[in-house]
Short mmCIF file of C-alpha atoms in Angstrom, two decimals:
data_model
loop_
_atom_site.label_atom_id
_atom_site.label_comp_id
_atom_site.label_asym_id
_atom_site.label_seq_id
_atom_site.Cartn_x
_atom_site.Cartn_y
_atom_site.Cartn_z
CA MET A 108 9.32 7.20 31.96
CA GLU A 109 9.32 4.20 29.64
CA ILE A 110 8.69 3.73 25.90
CA LYS A 111 6.91 0.43 25.32
CA VAL A 112 6.63 -0.92 21.77
CA CYS A 113 3.82 -3.42 21.36
CA LYS A 114 0.85 -4.68 19.37
CA THR A 115 -2.74 -3.58 20.02
CA THR A 116 -3.52 -7.11 21.18
CA GLU A 117 -0.86 -6.88 23.91
CA TRP A 118 -2.30 -3.94 25.88
CA SER A 119 -3.37 -4.47 29.46
CA ASP A 120 -6.74 -3.28 30.77
CA HIS A 121 -4.97 -0.52 32.70
CA GLU A 122 -3.14 0.64 29.57
CA TRP A 123 -6.42 0.79 27.64
CA LYS A 124 -8.13 2.83 30.34
CA THR A 125 -5.29 5.33 30.80
CA PHE A 126 -4.74 5.59 27.04
CA VAL A 127 -8.36 6.65 26.49
CA ASP A 128 -8.22 9.02 29.49
CA SER A 129 -5.09 10.68 28.06
CA PHE A 130 -6.55 10.88 24.55
CA ILE A 131 -9.65 12.64 25.89
CA SER A 132 -7.47 15.00 27.92
CA VAL A 133 -5.43 16.00 24.84
CA PHE A 134 -8.08 16.12 22.11
CA LYS A 135 -11.12 17.16 24.20
CA ARG A 136 -13.51 14.71 22.59
CA GLU A 137 -15.25 11.64 23.89
CA VAL A 138 -14.04 8.24 22.67
CA THR A 139 -14.38 4.67 23.89
CA ILE A 140 -12.05 1.72 24.33
CA GLU A 141 -14.26 -0.30 21.97
CA SER A 142 -13.97 2.26 19.15
CA PHE A 143 -10.17 2.24 19.38
CA LYS A 144 -10.02 -1.55 19.47
CA LYS A 145 -12.14 -1.67 16.31
CA ASN A 146 -10.04 0.98 14.51
CA TYR A 147 -6.72 -0.57 15.48
CA THR A 148 -7.60 -4.17 14.61
CA THR A 149 -9.61 -3.89 11.38
CA ASN A 150 -6.62 -3.96 9.05
CA VAL A 151 -4.52 -6.41 7.08
CA ASP A 152 -2.64 -7.68 10.17
CA GLY A 153 -5.55 -7.69 12.60
CA THR A 154 -3.53 -5.40 14.87
CA SER A 155 -1.73 -2.05 14.85
CA TYR A 156 1.67 -1.26 16.31
CA HIS A 157 2.38 1.27 19.03
CA ALA A 158 5.03 3.10 20.98
CA LEU A 159 3.36 3.86 24.31
CA LEU A 160 4.82 6.43 26.67
CA LEU A 161 4.35 5.18 30.24
CA ASN A 162 4.86 7.17 33.42
CA ASP A 163 6.31 5.67 36.61
CA GLY A 164 2.86 4.41 37.58
CA GLY A 165 2.41 2.53 34.29
CA ASP A 166 -0.16 5.00 32.95
CA VAL A 167 -0.21 5.64 29.20
CA VAL A 168 0.54 9.37 28.86
CA GLY A 169 1.50 9.36 25.17
CA SER A 170 1.19 7.24 22.08
CA CYS A 171 2.47 6.89 18.54
CA SER A 172 0.50 4.32 16.56
CA VAL A 173 0.90 2.86 13.07
CA SER A 174 -1.72 0.83 11.22
CA PRO A 175 -0.39 -1.56 8.52
CA GLN A 176 -1.79 -1.27 5.02
CA GLU A 177 -1.16 -3.00 1.71
CA TYR A 178 -0.36 -0.80 -1.29
CA TYR A 179 0.57 -1.43 -4.86
CA TYR A 180 3.89 0.01 -5.97
CA LYS A 181 3.41 -0.30 -9.72
CA ASP A 182 2.37 -3.99 -9.90
CA ARG A 183 4.19 -5.04 -6.73
CA LEU A 184 2.25 -5.50 -3.49
CA ILE A 185 4.05 -3.80 -0.58
CA ARG A 186 3.40 -3.03 3.09
CA LEU A 187 3.21 0.55 4.35
CA GLY A 188 2.28 1.92 7.74
CA LEU A 189 -0.20 4.75 8.39
CA ALA A 190 0.65 6.85 11.44
CA VAL A 191 -2.45 7.64 13.52
CA GLY A 192 -3.38 8.68 17.05
CA VAL A 193 -0.16 10.51 17.96
CA PHE A 194 -0.20 12.50 21.21
CA ILE A 195 1.53 13.27 24.52
CA ARG A 196 -0.19 14.75 27.55
CA ASP A 197 0.77 18.38 28.20
CA GLU A 198 2.41 17.68 31.57
CA TYR A 199 4.79 15.13 30.02
CA ARG A 200 6.19 17.26 27.20
CA MET A 201 9.29 18.46 29.07
CA ASP A 202 11.59 16.60 26.66
CA PRO A 203 10.99 18.03 23.16
CA LEU A 204 12.56 14.93 21.59
CA VAL A 205 10.46 12.32 23.37
CA LEU A 206 8.03 11.91 20.44
CA ARG A 207 10.97 11.50 18.08
CA LYS A 208 12.39 8.80 20.36
CA MET A 209 9.02 7.04 20.44
CA TYR A 210 8.68 7.06 16.68
CA LYS A 211 12.26 5.94 16.02
CA LYS A 212 11.89 2.99 18.40
CA LEU A 213 8.61 2.02 16.74
CA ALA A 214 10.12 2.41 13.24
CA THR A 215 12.88 -0.07 14.10
CA TYR A 216 10.20 -2.56 15.17
CA LEU A 217 8.17 -1.96 11.98
CA LYS A 218 11.19 -2.56 9.79
CA GLY A 219 11.33 -6.11 11.13
CA LEU A 220 7.72 -6.59 10.02
CA ASN A 221 8.64 -5.77 6.40
CA ILE A 222 6.90 -2.38 6.48
CA LEU A 223 8.86 -0.32 3.97
CA ALA A 224 7.69 3.20 4.82
CA VAL A 225 5.36 5.13 7.10
CA ILE A 226 2.95 7.73 5.74
CA ALA A 227 0.90 10.32 7.61
CA VAL A 228 -1.25 13.41 7.22
CA PRO A 229 -0.30 15.47 10.30
CA ASN A 230 -2.41 18.40 11.43
CA ALA A 231 -1.20 22.00 11.27
CA ILE A 232 0.21 21.90 14.81
CA ALA A 233 2.08 18.60 14.44
CA TYR A 234 3.33 19.12 10.87
CA PRO A 235 6.38 21.33 11.68
CA TYR A 236 7.54 18.84 14.34
CA TRP A 237 7.35 15.82 12.03
CA LYS A 238 9.10 17.66 9.23
CA ASN A 239 11.81 19.54 11.16
CA VAL A 240 12.48 17.28 14.15
CA VAL A 241 11.59 13.76 13.00
CA LYS A 242 12.75 14.65 9.46
CA TRP A 243 9.80 13.33 7.51
CA LYS A 244 9.59 14.47 3.90
CA ASP A 245 6.72 16.09 2.03
CA VAL A 246 4.84 14.20 -0.68
CA GLY A 247 2.36 16.98 -1.41
CA ALA A 248 -0.86 18.66 -0.33
CA ILE A 249 -4.10 16.70 -0.79
CA ARG A 250 -6.67 18.90 -2.51
CA TYR A 251 -10.40 19.54 -2.13
CA TRP A 252 -12.85 19.30 -5.05
CA ALA A 253 -16.33 20.75 -4.59
CA LEU A 254 -19.77 20.99 -6.13
CA PRO A 255 -21.70 23.73 -4.28
CA VAL A 256 -25.43 23.13 -4.02
CA HIS A 257 -26.55 25.89 -1.66
CA ILE A 258 -23.88 28.57 -1.91
CA GLY A 259 -25.68 30.84 0.58
CA ALA A 260 -25.53 28.14 3.25
CA ILE A 261 -21.82 27.61 2.57
CA LEU A 262 -21.03 31.33 2.79
CA HIS A 263 -23.46 31.90 5.67
CA LYS A 264 -24.86 34.85 3.75
CA ALA A 265 -26.56 35.78 0.48
CA LYS A 266 -29.25 33.13 0.89
CA PHE A 267 -30.89 34.37 -2.32
CA LEU A 268 -28.07 32.64 -4.24
CA ASN A 269 -29.21 29.20 -3.06
CA LEU A 270 -31.76 28.80 -5.85
CA LEU A 271 -29.23 29.71 -8.54
CA SER A 272 -26.50 27.46 -7.15
CA LYS A 273 -28.95 24.57 -6.79
CA LEU A 274 -29.99 25.01 -10.43
CA TYR A 275 -26.31 25.06 -11.39
CA ALA A 276 -25.56 21.89 -9.40
CA TYR A 277 -28.43 19.91 -10.92
CA SER A 278 -27.68 21.16 -14.45
CA VAL A 279 -23.99 20.30 -14.24
CA THR A 280 -24.74 16.87 -12.77
CA TYR A 281 -27.34 15.90 -15.40
CA LEU A 282 -25.10 17.16 -18.21
CA SER A 283 -22.16 15.25 -16.75
CA CYS A 284 -24.24 12.07 -16.61
CA MET A 285 -25.12 12.45 -20.29
CA LEU A 286 -21.58 13.39 -21.30
CA SER A 287 -20.07 10.48 -19.38
CA VAL A 288 -22.01 8.07 -21.60
CA PHE A 289 -19.86 9.18 -24.53
CA VAL A 290 -16.67 10.28 -22.74
CA ASP A 291 -15.34 7.33 -20.73
CA SER A 292 -12.74 9.28 -18.77
CA ARG A 293 -10.90 7.25 -16.13
CA LYS A 294 -7.98 7.85 -13.84
CA SER A 295 -5.09 5.58 -14.78
CA ASP A 296 -3.53 3.46 -12.04
CA SER A 297 -1.14 5.48 -9.90
CA VAL A 298 2.33 4.25 -9.01
CA TYR A 299 1.27 4.10 -5.35
CA ARG A 300 -2.31 3.03 -4.66
CA ILE A 301 -4.01 1.20 -1.83
CA HIS A 302 -4.96 -2.46 -2.26
CA ASP A 303 -8.71 -1.94 -2.13
CA ASP A 304 -9.91 -5.51 -2.30
CA ALA A 305 -13.18 -6.73 -0.77
CA LYS A 306 -11.54 -7.35 2.61
CA PHE A 307 -10.15 -3.82 2.77
CA LEU A 308 -13.49 -2.25 1.81
CA LYS A 309 -15.31 -4.35 4.43
CA HIS A 310 -12.92 -3.14 7.14
CA ARG A 311 -12.78 0.46 5.90
CA PHE A 312 -16.54 0.99 5.73
CA LEU A 313 -17.51 -1.10 8.73
CA ASN A 314 -19.14 1.77 10.62
CA ASP A 315 -22.81 2.68 10.11
CA CYS A 316 -21.94 6.31 9.33
CA TYR A 317 -21.11 5.37 5.72
CA GLN A 318 -23.66 4.93 2.93
CA CYS A 319 -23.10 2.63 -0.03
CA PHE A 320 -24.26 3.34 -3.58
CA GLU A 321 -24.15 0.67 -6.28
CA ASN A 322 -25.23 1.02 -9.90
CA LYS A 323 -24.15 -1.66 -12.37
CA ASP A 324 -20.33 -1.44 -12.35
CA VAL A 325 -20.21 1.62 -10.06
CA LEU A 326 -19.44 1.23 -6.36
CA SER A 327 -19.30 4.27 -4.08
CA PHE A 328 -19.21 5.03 -0.37
CA LEU A 329 -20.17 8.39 1.05
CA ARG A 330 -20.68 10.12 4.36
CA ILE A 331 -23.08 12.95 5.20
CA VAL A 332 -21.73 15.35 7.82
CA GLU A 333 -22.97 18.67 9.17
CA GLU A 334 -20.05 20.99 9.95
CA GLU A 335 -20.56 24.58 11.12
CA GLY A 336 -24.09 24.56 9.78
CA VAL A 337 -23.12 23.23 6.34
CA ARG A 338 -24.46 19.80 5.40
CA THR A 339 -21.80 18.13 3.25
CA ALA A 340 -21.77 14.88 1.31
CA TYR A 341 -18.22 13.52 1.26
CA ILE A 342 -17.56 11.05 -1.54
CA ILE A 343 -15.02 8.74 0.10
CA TYR A 344 -14.74 6.02 -2.54
CA CYS A 345 -16.04 6.13 -6.10
CA LYS A 346 -15.00 3.61 -8.74
CA GLU A 347 -16.25 1.89 -11.85
CA LYS A 348 -14.78 -1.56 -12.44
CA GLY A 349 -12.07 -0.73 -9.90
CA GLN A 350 -11.09 2.63 -11.44
CA LEU A 351 -11.93 6.21 -10.54
CA SER A 352 -14.10 7.42 -13.40
CA PHE A 353 -16.08 10.40 -14.65
CA ARG A 354 -19.14 8.17 -15.04
CA ALA A 355 -18.87 6.87 -11.46
CA PHE A 356 -18.64 10.42 -10.07
CA SER A 357 -21.59 11.56 -12.19
CA LYS A 358 -23.90 8.71 -11.17
CA THR A 359 -22.91 8.98 -7.51
CA THR A 360 -23.43 12.75 -7.41
CA LEU A 361 -26.86 12.44 -9.06
CA TYR A 362 -27.82 9.85 -6.44
CA ILE A 363 -26.71 12.23 -3.67
CA LEU A 364 -28.69 15.17 -5.05
CA LYS A 365 -31.84 13.06 -5.43
CA SER A 366 -31.68 11.28 -2.07
CA GLN A 367 -30.01 13.72 0.36
CA LYS A 368 -30.62 17.25 1.61
CA ILE A 369 -27.12 18.67 1.33
CA ASP A 370 -25.42 22.01 0.76
CA MET A 371 -22.25 20.75 -0.90
CA VAL A 372 -20.60 17.66 -2.38
CA LEU A 373 -16.90 17.23 -1.64
CA TYR A 374 -14.20 14.88 -2.88
CA ILE A 375 -10.75 15.00 -1.31
CA GLY A 376 -7.90 13.41 -3.23
CA GLN A 377 -6.18 13.20 -6.58
CA MET A 378 -8.42 13.76 -9.61
CA ASN A 379 -6.07 13.68 -12.63
CA MET A 380 -8.75 13.02 -15.23
CA PHE A 381 -11.30 14.86 -17.33
CA GLN A 382 -14.52 15.66 -15.48
CA THR A 383 -17.08 18.47 -15.50
CA LEU A 384 -18.60 18.09 -12.03
CA PHE A 385 -16.21 19.52 -9.48
CA VAL A 386 -14.11 22.65 -9.20
CA ARG A 387 -10.91 22.62 -7.22
CA VAL A 388 -11.18 24.63 -4.03
CA PRO A 389 -8.49 27.38 -3.98
CA SER A 390 -5.80 26.70 -1.38
CA ARG A 391 -6.71 29.80 0.63
CA LEU A 392 -10.31 28.58 0.98
CA GLU A 393 -9.54 24.99 1.98
CA PRO A 394 -10.85 24.16 5.48
CA LYS A 395 -7.42 22.92 6.55
CA LEU A 396 -4.05 21.90 5.20
CA LEU A 397 -3.74 18.19 4.37
CA PRO A 398 -0.01 17.50 3.85
CA LEU A 399 0.82 13.92 2.89
CA THR A 400 4.24 13.05 4.34
CA CYS A 401 6.40 9.94 4.21
CA ASP A 402 9.38 8.34 5.93
CA ILE A 403 11.14 5.42 4.23
CA ILE A 404 12.30 3.16 7.07
CA ASN A 405 13.75 0.36 4.93
CA GLU A 406 16.70 1.63 2.91
CA ASP A 407 16.49 -1.39 0.60
CA SER A 408 12.84 -0.79 -0.27
CA GLY A 409 13.51 0.06 -3.91
CA LEU A 410 10.72 2.64 -3.84
CA GLU A 411 11.08 5.39 -6.44
CA GLY A 412 9.14 8.62 -6.87
CA VAL A 413 7.64 8.29 -3.39
CA TYR A 414 7.96 12.02 -2.65
CA ASP A 415 6.00 13.12 -5.73
CA LEU A 416 2.25 13.47 -5.17
CA LYS A 417 1.59 12.81 -8.87
CA ASN A 418 2.57 9.20 -8.23
CA TRP A 419 -0.03 8.70 -5.50
CA ASP A 420 -3.73 7.93 -5.36
CA PHE A 421 -4.43 9.15 -1.83
CA GLY A 422 -7.64 10.50 -0.36
CA LEU A 423 -10.22 9.93 2.35
CA VAL A 424 -10.46 6.23 1.55
CA ASN A 425 -6.84 5.88 2.69
CA TYR A 426 -7.35 7.93 5.84
CA ASP A 427 -10.31 10.06 6.91
CA VAL A 428 -8.65 13.35 7.90
CA ARG A 429 -11.58 15.69 7.31
#
């Protein structure tokens, strides 16, 4: 077994093929080489960085990947890495520390690229390993904010409530639009926030699955997804003059209600401002846990308050973990 640290652009054809085969074997969903190449190269460096686990035949049987991103720390532009696509095939998990070894070798490489820290949102199965074995630290749980439109469809029962909940959704949205004319509530800049310039937005919303809404100074991106029979509009990005705002949310939500047949509108991320549209989904009703975690790999980074979620603006625009 060998751990190979490399760039996306350095993979051989055989490594690409066996990587995709292993990914499909672990996650049980169809993917293509082309989709991975696009995801791993549409970032600030034009490449991602990987620790590939190779068997004696040179097949990729595991991977730990990090995509570079630019963030603002206060007013300082810094480089962070987002951990994605982490897996090991079942038959190669004999050594419980092999993933830790892969990550540590990759982290040493990333440090030389001036990446100060690595962030991730591990799933429920991986989370205990990253926290207890790799020793990542918690930042906080990313929360869900919802506007139910057809409550009967969401609950899969009590369909008679759909009319009432639809009336509620439209009433709240129209009232919010009117109120936002007079109450210009905006989320102040967080200590840690992604550098969402035009280049980032072009890369982030490259795929056709995203819809764009523009209205004067408001720019939003959304995605319509049907999950377990519930048609949901996810607001991924929603800003007015570069800031998250009550007015931007109100206009975007009204556009969704008028143009889409949906059962619910969801926003996942930090709200931290006055708004009358969404209610926070109770933790026990959230579809899944979304723990933001972090590992500072450069001891001289000078980063403060990194393990406090209140200092972060992090949501689906940073990483789509629905």
